[in-house]
Coordinates of C-alpha atoms in Angstrom, one line a residue:
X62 CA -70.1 -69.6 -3.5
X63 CA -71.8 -72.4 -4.4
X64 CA -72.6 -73.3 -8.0
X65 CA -76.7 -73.2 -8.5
X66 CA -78.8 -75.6 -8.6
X67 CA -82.9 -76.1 -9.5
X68 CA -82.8 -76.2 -6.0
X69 CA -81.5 -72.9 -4.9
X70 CA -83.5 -70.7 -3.2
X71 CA -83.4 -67.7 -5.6
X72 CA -85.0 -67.5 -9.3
X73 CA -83.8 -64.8 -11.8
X74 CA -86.9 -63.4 -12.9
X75 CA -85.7 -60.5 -14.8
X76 CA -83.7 -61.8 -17.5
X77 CA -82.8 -58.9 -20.7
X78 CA -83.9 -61.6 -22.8
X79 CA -83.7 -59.1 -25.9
X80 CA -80.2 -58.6 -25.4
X81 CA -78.9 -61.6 -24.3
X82 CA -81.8 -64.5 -25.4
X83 CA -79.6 -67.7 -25.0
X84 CA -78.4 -66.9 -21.7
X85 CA -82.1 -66.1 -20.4
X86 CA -83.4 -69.0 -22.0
X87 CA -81.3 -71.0 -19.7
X88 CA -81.4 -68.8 -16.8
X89 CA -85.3 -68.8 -16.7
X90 CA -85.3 -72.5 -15.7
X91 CA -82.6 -72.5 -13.2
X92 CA -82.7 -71.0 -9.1
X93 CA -79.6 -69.1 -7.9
X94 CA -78.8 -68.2 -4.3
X95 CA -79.8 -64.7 -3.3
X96 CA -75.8 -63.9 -3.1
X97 CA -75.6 -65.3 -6.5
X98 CA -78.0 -63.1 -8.4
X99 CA -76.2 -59.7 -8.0
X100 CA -73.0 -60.9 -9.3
X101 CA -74.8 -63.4 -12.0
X102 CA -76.8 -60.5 -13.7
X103 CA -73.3 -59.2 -14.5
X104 CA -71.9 -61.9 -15.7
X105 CA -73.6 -61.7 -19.3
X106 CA -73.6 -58.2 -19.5
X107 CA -69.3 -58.2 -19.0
X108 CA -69.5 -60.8 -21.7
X109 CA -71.5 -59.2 -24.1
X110 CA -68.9 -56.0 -23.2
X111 CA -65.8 -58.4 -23.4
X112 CA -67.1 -59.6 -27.4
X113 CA -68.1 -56.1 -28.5
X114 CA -65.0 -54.9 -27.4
X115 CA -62.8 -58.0 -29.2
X116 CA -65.2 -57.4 -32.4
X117 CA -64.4 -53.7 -32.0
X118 CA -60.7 -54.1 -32.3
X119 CA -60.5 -56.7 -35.2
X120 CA -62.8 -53.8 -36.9
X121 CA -60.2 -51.4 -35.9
X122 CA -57.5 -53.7 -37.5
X123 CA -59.4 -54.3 -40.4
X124 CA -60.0 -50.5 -40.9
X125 CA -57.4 -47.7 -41.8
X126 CA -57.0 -44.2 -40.9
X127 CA -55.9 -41.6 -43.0
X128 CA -55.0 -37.9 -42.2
X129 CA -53.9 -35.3 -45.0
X130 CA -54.2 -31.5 -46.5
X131 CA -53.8 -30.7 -49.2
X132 CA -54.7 -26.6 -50.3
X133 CA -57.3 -26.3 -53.2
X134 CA -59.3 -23.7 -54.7
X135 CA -62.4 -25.6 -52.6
X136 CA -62.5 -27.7 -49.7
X137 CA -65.5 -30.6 -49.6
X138 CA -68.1 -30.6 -46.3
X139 CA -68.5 -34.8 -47.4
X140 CA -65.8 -37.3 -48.3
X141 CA -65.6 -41.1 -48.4
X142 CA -63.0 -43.9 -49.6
X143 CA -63.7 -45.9 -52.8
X144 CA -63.7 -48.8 -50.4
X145 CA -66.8 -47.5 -49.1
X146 CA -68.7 -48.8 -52.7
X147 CA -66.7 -52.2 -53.2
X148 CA -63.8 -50.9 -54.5
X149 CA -60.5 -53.6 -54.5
X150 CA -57.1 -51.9 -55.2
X151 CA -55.7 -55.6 -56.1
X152 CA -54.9 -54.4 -59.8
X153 CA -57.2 -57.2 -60.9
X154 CA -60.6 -56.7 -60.3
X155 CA -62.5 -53.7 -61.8
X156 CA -63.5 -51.0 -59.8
X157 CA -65.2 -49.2 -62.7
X158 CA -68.6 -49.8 -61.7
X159 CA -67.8 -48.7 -57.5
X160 CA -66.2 -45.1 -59.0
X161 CA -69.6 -44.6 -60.8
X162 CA -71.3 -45.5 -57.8
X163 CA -69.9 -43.5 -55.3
X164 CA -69.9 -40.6 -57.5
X165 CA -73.5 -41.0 -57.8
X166 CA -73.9 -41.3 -54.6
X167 CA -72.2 -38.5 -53.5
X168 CA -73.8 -36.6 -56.1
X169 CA -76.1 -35.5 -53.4
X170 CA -74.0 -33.2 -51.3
X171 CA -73.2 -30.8 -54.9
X172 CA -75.4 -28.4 -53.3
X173 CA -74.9 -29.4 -49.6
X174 CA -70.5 -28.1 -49.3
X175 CA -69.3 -31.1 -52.1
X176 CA -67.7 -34.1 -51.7
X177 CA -64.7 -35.6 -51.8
X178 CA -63.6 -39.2 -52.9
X179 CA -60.4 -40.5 -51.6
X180 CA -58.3 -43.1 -53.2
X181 CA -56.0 -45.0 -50.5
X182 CA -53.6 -46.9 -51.6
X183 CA -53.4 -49.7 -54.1
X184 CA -53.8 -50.6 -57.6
X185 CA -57.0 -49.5 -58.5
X186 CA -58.1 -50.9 -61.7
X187 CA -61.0 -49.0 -63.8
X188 CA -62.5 -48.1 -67.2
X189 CA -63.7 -44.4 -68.0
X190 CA -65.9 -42.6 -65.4
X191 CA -67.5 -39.2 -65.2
X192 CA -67.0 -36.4 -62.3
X193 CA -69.8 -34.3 -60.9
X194 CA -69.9 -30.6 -59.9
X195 CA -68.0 -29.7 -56.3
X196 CA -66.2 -32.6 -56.4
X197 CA -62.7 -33.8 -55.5
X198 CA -61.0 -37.2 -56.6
X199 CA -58.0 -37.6 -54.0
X200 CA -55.0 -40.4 -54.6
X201 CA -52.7 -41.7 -52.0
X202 CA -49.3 -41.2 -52.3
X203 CA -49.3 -45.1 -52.9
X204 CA -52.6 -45.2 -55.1
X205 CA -52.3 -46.3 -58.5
X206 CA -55.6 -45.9 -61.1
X207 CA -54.9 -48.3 -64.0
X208 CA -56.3 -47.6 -67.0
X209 CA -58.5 -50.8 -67.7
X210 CA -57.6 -52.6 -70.9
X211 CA -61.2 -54.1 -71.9
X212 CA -62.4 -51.7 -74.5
X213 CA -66.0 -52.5 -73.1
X214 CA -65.1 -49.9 -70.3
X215 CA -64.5 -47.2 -72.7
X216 CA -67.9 -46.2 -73.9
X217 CA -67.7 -43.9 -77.3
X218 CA -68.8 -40.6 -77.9
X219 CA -68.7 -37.5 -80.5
X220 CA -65.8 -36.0 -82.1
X221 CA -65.4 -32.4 -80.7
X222 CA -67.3 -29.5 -82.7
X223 CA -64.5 -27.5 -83.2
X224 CA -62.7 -30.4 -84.7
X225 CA -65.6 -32.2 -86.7
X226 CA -63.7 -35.0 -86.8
X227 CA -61.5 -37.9 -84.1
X228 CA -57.8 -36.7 -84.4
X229 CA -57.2 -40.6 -85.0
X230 CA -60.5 -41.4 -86.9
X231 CA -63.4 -39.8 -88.5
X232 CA -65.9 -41.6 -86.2
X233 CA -65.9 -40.3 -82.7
X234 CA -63.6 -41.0 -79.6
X235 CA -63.2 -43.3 -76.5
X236 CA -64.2 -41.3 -73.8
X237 CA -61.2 -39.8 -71.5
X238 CA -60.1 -42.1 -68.4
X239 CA -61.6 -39.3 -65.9
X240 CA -64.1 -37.0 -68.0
X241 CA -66.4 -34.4 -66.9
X242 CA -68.7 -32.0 -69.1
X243 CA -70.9 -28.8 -68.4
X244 CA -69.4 -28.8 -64.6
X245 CA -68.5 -25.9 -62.0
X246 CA -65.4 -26.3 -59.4
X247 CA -63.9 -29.7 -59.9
X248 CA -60.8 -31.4 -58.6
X249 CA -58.4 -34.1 -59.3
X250 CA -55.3 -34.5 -57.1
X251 CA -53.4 -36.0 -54.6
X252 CA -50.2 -36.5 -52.4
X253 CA -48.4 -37.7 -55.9
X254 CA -50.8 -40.5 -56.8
X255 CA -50.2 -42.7 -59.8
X256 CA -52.6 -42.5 -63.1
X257 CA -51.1 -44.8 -65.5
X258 CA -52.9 -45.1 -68.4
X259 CA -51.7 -48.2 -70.1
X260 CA -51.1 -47.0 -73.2
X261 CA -49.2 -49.7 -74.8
X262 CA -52.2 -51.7 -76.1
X263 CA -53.4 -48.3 -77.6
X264 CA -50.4 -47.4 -79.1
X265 CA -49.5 -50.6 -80.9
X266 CA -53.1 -50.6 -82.3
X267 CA -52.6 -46.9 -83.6
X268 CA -49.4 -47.9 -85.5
X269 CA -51.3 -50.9 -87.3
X270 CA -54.1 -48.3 -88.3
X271 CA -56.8 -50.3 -86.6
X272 CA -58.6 -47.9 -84.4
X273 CA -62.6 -47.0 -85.1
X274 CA -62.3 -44.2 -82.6
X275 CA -60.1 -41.5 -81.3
X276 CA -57.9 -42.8 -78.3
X277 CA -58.9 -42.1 -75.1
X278 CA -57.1 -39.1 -72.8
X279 CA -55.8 -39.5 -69.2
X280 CA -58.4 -36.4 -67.9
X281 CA -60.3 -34.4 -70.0
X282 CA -63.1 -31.7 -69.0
X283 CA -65.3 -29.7 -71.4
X284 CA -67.5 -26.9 -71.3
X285 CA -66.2 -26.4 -67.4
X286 CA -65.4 -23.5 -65.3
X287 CA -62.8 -23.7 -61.9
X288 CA -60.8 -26.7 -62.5
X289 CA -57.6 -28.2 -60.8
X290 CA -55.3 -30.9 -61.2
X291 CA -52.6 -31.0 -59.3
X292 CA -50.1 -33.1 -57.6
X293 CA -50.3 -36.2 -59.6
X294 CA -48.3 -38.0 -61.9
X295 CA -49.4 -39.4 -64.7
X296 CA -48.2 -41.9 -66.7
X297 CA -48.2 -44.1 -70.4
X298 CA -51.5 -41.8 -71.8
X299 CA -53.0 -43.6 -74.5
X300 CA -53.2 -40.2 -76.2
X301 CA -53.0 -36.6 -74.8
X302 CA -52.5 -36.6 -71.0
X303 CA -54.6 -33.2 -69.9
X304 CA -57.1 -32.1 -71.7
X305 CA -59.6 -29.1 -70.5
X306 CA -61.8 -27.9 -73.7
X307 CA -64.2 -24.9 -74.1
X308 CA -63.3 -24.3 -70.8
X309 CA -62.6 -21.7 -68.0
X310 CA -60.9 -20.5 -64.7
X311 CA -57.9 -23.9 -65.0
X312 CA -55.1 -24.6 -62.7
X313 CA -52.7 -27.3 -63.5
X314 CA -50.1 -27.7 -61.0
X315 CA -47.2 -29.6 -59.8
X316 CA -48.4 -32.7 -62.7
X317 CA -45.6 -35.0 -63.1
X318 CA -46.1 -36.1 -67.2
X319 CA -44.2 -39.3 -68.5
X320 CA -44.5 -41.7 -71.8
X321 CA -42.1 -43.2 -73.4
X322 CA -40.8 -40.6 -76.3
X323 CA -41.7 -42.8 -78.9
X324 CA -45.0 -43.1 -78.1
X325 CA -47.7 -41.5 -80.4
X326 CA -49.1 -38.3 -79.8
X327 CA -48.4 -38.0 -75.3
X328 CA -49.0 -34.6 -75.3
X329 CA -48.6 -33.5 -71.8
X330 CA -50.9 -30.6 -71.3
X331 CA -53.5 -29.3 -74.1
X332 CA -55.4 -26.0 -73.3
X333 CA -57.9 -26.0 -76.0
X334 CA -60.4 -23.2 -76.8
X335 CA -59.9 -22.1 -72.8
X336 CA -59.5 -18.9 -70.8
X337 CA -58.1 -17.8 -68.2
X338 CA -55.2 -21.5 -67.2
X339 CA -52.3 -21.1 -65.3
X340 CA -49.4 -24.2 -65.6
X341 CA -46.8 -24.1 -63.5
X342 CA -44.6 -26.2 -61.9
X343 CA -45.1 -29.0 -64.2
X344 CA -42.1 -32.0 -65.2
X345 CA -43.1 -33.7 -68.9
X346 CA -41.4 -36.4 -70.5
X347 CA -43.4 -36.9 -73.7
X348 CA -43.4 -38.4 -77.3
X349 CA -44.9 -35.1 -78.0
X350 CA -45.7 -31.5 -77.2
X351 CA -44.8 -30.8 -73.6
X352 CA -47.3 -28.2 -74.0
X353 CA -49.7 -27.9 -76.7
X354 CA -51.8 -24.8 -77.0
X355 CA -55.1 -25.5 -79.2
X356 CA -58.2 -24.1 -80.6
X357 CA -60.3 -26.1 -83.1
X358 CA -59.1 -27.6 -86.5
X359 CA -59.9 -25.8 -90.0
X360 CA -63.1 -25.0 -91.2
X361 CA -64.6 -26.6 -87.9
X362 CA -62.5 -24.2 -85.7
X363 CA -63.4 -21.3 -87.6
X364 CA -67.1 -21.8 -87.3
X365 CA -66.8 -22.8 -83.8
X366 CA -64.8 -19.1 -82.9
X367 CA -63.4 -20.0 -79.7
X368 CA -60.0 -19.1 -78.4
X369 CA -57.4 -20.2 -76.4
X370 CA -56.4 -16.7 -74.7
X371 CA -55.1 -15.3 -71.3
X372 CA -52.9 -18.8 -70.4
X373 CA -49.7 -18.6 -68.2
X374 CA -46.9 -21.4 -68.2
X375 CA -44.3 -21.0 -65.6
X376 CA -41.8 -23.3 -63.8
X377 CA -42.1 -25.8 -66.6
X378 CA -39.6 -28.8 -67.6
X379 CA -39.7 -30.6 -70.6
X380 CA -38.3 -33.7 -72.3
X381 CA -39.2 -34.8 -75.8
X382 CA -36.9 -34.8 -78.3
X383 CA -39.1 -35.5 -81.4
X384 CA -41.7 -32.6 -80.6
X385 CA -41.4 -28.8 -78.9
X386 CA -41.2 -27.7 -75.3
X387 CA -44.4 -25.3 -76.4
X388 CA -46.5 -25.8 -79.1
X389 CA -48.7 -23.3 -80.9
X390 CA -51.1 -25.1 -82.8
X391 CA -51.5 -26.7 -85.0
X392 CA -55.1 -26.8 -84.4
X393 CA -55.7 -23.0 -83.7
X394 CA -58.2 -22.0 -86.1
X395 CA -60.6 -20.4 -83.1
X396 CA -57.6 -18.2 -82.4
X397 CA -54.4 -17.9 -79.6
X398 CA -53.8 -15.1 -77.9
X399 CA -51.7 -13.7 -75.0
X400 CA -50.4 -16.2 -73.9
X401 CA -47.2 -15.8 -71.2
X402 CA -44.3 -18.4 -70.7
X403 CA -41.4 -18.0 -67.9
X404 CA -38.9 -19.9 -66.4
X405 CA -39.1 -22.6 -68.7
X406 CA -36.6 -25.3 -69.3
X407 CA -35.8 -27.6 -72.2
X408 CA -33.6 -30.6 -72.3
X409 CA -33.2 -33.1 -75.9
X410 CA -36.0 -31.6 -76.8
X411 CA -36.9 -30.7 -80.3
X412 CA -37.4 -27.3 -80.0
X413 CA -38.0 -24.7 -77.8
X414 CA -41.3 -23.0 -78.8
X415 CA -43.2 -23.6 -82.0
X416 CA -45.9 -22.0 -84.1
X417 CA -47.6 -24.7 -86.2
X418 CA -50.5 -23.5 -88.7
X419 CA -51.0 -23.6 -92.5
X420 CA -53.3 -22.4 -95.2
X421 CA -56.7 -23.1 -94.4
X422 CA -56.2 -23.0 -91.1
X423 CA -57.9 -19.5 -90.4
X424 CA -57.3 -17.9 -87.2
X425 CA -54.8 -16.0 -85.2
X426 CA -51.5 -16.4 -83.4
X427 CA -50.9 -12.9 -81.5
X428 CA -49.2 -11.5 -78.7
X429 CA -47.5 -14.5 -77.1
X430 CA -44.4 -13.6 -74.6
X431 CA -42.1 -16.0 -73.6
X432 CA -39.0 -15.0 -71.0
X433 CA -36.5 -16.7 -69.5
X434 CA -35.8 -20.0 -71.5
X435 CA -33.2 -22.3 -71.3
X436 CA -32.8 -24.5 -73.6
X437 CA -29.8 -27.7 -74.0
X438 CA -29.2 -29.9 -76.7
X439 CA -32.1 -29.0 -79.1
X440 CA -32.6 -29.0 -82.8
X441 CA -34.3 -26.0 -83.1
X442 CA -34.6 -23.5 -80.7
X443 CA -37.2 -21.7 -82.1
X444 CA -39.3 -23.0 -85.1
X445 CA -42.2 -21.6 -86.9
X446 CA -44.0 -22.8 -90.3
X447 CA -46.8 -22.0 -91.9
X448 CA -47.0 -25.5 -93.8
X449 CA -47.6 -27.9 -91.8
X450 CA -50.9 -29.5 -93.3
X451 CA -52.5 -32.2 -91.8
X452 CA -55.8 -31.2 -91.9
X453 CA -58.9 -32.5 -90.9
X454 CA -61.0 -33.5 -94.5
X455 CA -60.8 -31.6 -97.8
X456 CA -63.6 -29.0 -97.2
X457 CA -61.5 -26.5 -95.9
X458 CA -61.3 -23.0 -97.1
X459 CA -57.8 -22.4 -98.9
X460 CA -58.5 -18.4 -99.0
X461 CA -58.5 -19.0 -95.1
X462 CA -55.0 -17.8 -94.1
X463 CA -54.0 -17.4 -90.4
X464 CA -52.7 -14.0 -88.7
X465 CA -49.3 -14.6 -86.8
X466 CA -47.8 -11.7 -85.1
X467 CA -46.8 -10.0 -81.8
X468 CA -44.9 -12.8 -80.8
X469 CA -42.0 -12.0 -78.2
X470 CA -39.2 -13.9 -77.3
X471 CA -36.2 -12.5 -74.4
X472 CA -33.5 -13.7 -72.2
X473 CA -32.9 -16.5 -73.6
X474 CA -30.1 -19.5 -73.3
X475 CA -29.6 -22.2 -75.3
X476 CA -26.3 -24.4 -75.8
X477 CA -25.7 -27.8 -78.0
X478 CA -28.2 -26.3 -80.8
X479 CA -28.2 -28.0 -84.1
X480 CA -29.7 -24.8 -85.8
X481 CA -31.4 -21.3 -84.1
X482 CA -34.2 -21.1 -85.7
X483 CA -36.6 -22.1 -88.2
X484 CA -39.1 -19.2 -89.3
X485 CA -41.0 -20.4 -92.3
X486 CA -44.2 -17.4 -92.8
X487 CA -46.7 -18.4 -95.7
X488 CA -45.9 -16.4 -99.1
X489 CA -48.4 -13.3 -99.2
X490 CA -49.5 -13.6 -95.4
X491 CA -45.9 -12.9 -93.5
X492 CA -45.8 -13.6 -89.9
X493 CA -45.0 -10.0 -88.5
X494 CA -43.9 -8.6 -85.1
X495 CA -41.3 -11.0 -84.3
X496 CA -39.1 -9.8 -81.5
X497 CA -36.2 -11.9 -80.2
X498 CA -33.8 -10.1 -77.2
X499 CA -30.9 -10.6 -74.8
X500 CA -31.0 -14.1 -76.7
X501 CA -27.6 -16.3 -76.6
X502 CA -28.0 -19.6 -78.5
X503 CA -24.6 -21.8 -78.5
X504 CA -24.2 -24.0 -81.6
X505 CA -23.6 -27.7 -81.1
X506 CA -20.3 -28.9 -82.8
X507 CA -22.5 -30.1 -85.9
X508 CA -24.6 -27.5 -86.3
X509 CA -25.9 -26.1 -89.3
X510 CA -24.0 -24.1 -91.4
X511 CA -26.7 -21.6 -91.9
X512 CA -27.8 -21.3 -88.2
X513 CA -31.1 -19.2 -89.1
X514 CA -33.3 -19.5 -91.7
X515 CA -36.2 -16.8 -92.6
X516 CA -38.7 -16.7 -95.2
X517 CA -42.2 -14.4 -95.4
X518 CA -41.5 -13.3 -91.9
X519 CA -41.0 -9.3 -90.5
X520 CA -39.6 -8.4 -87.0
X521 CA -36.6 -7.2 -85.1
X522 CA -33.7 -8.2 -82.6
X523 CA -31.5 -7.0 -80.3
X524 CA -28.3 -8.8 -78.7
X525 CA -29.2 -11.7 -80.4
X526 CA -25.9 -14.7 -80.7
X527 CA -25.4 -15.6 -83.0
X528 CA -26.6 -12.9 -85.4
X529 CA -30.1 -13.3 -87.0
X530 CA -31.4 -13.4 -90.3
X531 CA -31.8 -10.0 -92.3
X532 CA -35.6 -10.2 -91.7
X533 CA -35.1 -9.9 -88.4
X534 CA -32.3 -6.8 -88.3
X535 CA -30.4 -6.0 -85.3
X536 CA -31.9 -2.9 -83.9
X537 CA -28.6 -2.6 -81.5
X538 CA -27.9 -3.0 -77.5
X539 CA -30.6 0.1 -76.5
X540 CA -33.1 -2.2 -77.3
X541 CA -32.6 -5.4 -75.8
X542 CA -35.0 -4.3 -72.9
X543 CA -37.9 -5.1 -76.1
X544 CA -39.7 -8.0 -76.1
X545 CA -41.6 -6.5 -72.8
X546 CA -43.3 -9.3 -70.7
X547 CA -46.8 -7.7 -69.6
X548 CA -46.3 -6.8 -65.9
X549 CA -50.2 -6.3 -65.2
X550 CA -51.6 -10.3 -63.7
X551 CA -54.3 -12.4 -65.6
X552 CA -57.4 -13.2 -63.3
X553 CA -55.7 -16.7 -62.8
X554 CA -53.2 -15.5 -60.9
X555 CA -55.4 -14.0 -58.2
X556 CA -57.4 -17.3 -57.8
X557 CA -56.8 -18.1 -53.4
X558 CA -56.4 -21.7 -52.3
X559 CA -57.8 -23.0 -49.2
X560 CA -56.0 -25.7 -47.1
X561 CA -57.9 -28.5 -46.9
X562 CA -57.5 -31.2 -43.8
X563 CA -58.9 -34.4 -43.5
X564 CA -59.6 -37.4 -41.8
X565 CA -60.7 -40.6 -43.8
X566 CA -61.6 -44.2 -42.1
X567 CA -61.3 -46.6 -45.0
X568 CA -61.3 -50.5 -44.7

């Protein structure tokens, strides 16, 4: 075939000029033989085919797919990758301002089956954002959200009602890394994702007494009902790591919890003024509280009249040798009650479970059941005092004297124990209904040479090594089935995940 010339016989009259301009441009002034044409109009057509396809497989390379499930109490009908909004997982740049876009824009499918916003992975650097209603924020195995450092990125806002006060200062408190308020069914988790709050530069400036404001938490929700966070770890909180408040209907699940143990109030898990939580499957090394059960401080607790009660802990692990497996209190003037702990283990940790409240403090401690500790190298296995002060100004009420009782302890191990237990009632207001069973606590080398001590407190025991104070008398071996762990389930338990599979293109 001869190439053409303007003297061909042929002229291509039909040019797609809208698809292909340049070639027609050049095509209009030139004649083709008649055999040229047919093959000629496919010329452009194959290369237009031959760039699309090349541009379509640098896009491919450029772009990632990821497939995962996950079960959760609610799958999401929308999801989309922080990439999607600008978001660079370089651990430099901040991607504060492309989380609070996409969750705005995703805001629109609340009512439309949710959404979902996935996290691949990368270091994902960011300042405090806010979650929305049927929502999920999912992280890689391999994604990593770094708690910005710029205090800019951490707006401020009130001290809690029921505490009247920041815990660190009187003025309010940095917002939590991932916050939420007045929300229904929310969800933070992942394939193990990375939250690592950074807490160093917040830590140093709380030991030099130079914080306006109350630290920031890792993930906080308030006045929220069907939460979960699950399958994360979390690490270096500024403050406490988990924090749902005034809330309802919480699952916390399979959270791996880690500061250093020095570090300054790293509460792992805080159920404050909540109902109906279940914690399970949870591993916390902490400079505090494994698990911290809360209800409001003092007067401001009291007035506020919420309580923590109908909270399960199971299948929990805990390291922290200056602070208790289980805390009760101290905040807990809104009131604690039945609360049920199993399978729990403790290792150098201070002790085992601990009731923490004091005059002024109001409220109740009641019908709490733990079974089937085990405790080694401890200080205390069980402590409880009813001076332990710190409150939040000097307007509380001193004629406002908490109610402990109904609290029920069985099969129970310990072994390297400095001393058994601590149990320290408030003269005129006794803590009453202690129960301890089938309860065998092996003395370090150094113990104590008193291994119990007991004041202002009433109760009984049974098979209890070694032998108890004589405020808590030995009722002998027919009753060391006491202590009964309720066998009817809280509403918690009876909440049905969904296994949720997705697909997510992300550049």
């Amino acid at each position: 075939m001869k190439p053409p010339t303007t003297n061909s016989r042929a002229n291509i009259s039909q040019c797609p000029r809208r698809r292909f301009p340049r070639w027609c441009s050049v095509a209009s002034k030139t004649t083709f033989p008649k055999e040229f044409v047919t093959v000629t109009k496919l010329v452009p057509l194959l290369i237009v085919v031959a760039l699309l396809s090349q541009r379509g497989a640098e896009s491919r390379k450029a772009r990632r797919l990821d497939s995962f499930e996950y079960n959760a109490i609610s799958c999401r009908a929308h999801s989309a990758s922080i990439t999607d909004f600008g978001g660079v997982g370089d651990g430099k740049t901040s991607n504060t301002k492309a989380f609070k876009d996409a969750i705005n824009q995703l805001s629109q499918y609340s009512s439309d089956g949710g959404a979902q916003l996935y996290v691949p992975a990368g270091k994902w650097l960011t300042g405090s954002f806010n979650l929305i209603s049927h929502f999920t924020l999912y992280l890689h195995k391999d994604a990593f959200l770094l708690a910005s450092q710029d205090l800019n990125e951490w707006p401020v806002i009130k001290p809690l009602p029921s505490y009247g006060r920041g815990r660190d200062a009187a003025a309010g408190r940095y917002t939590s890394l991932i916050f939420g308020t007045n929300l229904t069914d929310v969800i933070v988790t992942g394939d193990n994702g990375t939250i690592d709050g950074q807490g160093a530069l917040w830590w140093q400036q709380f030991h030099k007494g130079k914080l306006k404001y109350t630290r920031p938490y890792l993930i906080e929700f308030m006045y929220t009902d069907n939460i979960q966070i699950s399958s994360l770890t979390l690490l270096n909180s500024p403050s406490w790591n988990v924090h749902p408040v005034y809330s309802s209907n919480i699952l916390v699940q399979g959270i791996t919890i880690i500061a250093p143990v020095t570090s300054p109030n790293t509460d792992g898990i805080n159920p404050d003024s909540c109902t109906n939580t279940r914690i399970e499957d949870c591993y916390i090394v902490s400079g505090d509280d494994c698990v911290a059960v809360k209800s409001g401080w003092d007067e401001y607790g009291i007035a506020y009249g919420m309580p923590t009660k109908q909270l399960v802990i199971r299948r929990l692990t805990c390291i922290s040798p200056y602070s208790a497996t289980i805390a009760l209190g101290s905040e807990m003037s809104g009131g604690i009650q039945d609360v049920r702990a199993e399978d729990i283990k403790a290792i150098n940790t201070e002790s085992g479970v601990r009731i923490k409240t004091a005059v002024g403090r109001g409220g109740y401690v009641k019908d709490i059941y733990v079974r089937g500790m085990t405790m080694h190298t401890m200080k205390w296995a069980f402590w409880m005092t009813g001076n332990y002060g710190s409150h939040a100004d000097n307007h509380y009420d001193p004629k406002a004297l908490p109610v402990i009782q109904g609290i029920n302890y069985r099969d129970i191990v310990a072994d390297n124990v400095s001393m058994a237990a601590r149990l320290e009632g408030i003269s005129g207001d006794p803590f009453t209904g202690i129960c301890i069973a089938n309860a065998t606590i092996g003395m370090a080398a150094k113990h104590k040479k008193v291994p119990w001590t007991c004041a202002d407190i009433g109760g009984m025991t049974s098979g209890v090594t070694p032998p108890p104070c004589e405020l808590l008398p030995d009722q002998g071996p027919e009753k060391i089935r006491a202590c009964d762990f309720p066998t009817e389930s809280l509403p918690i338990d009876m909440v049905e995940m969904k296994k949720c599979t997705y697909r997510i293109n992300y550049l």
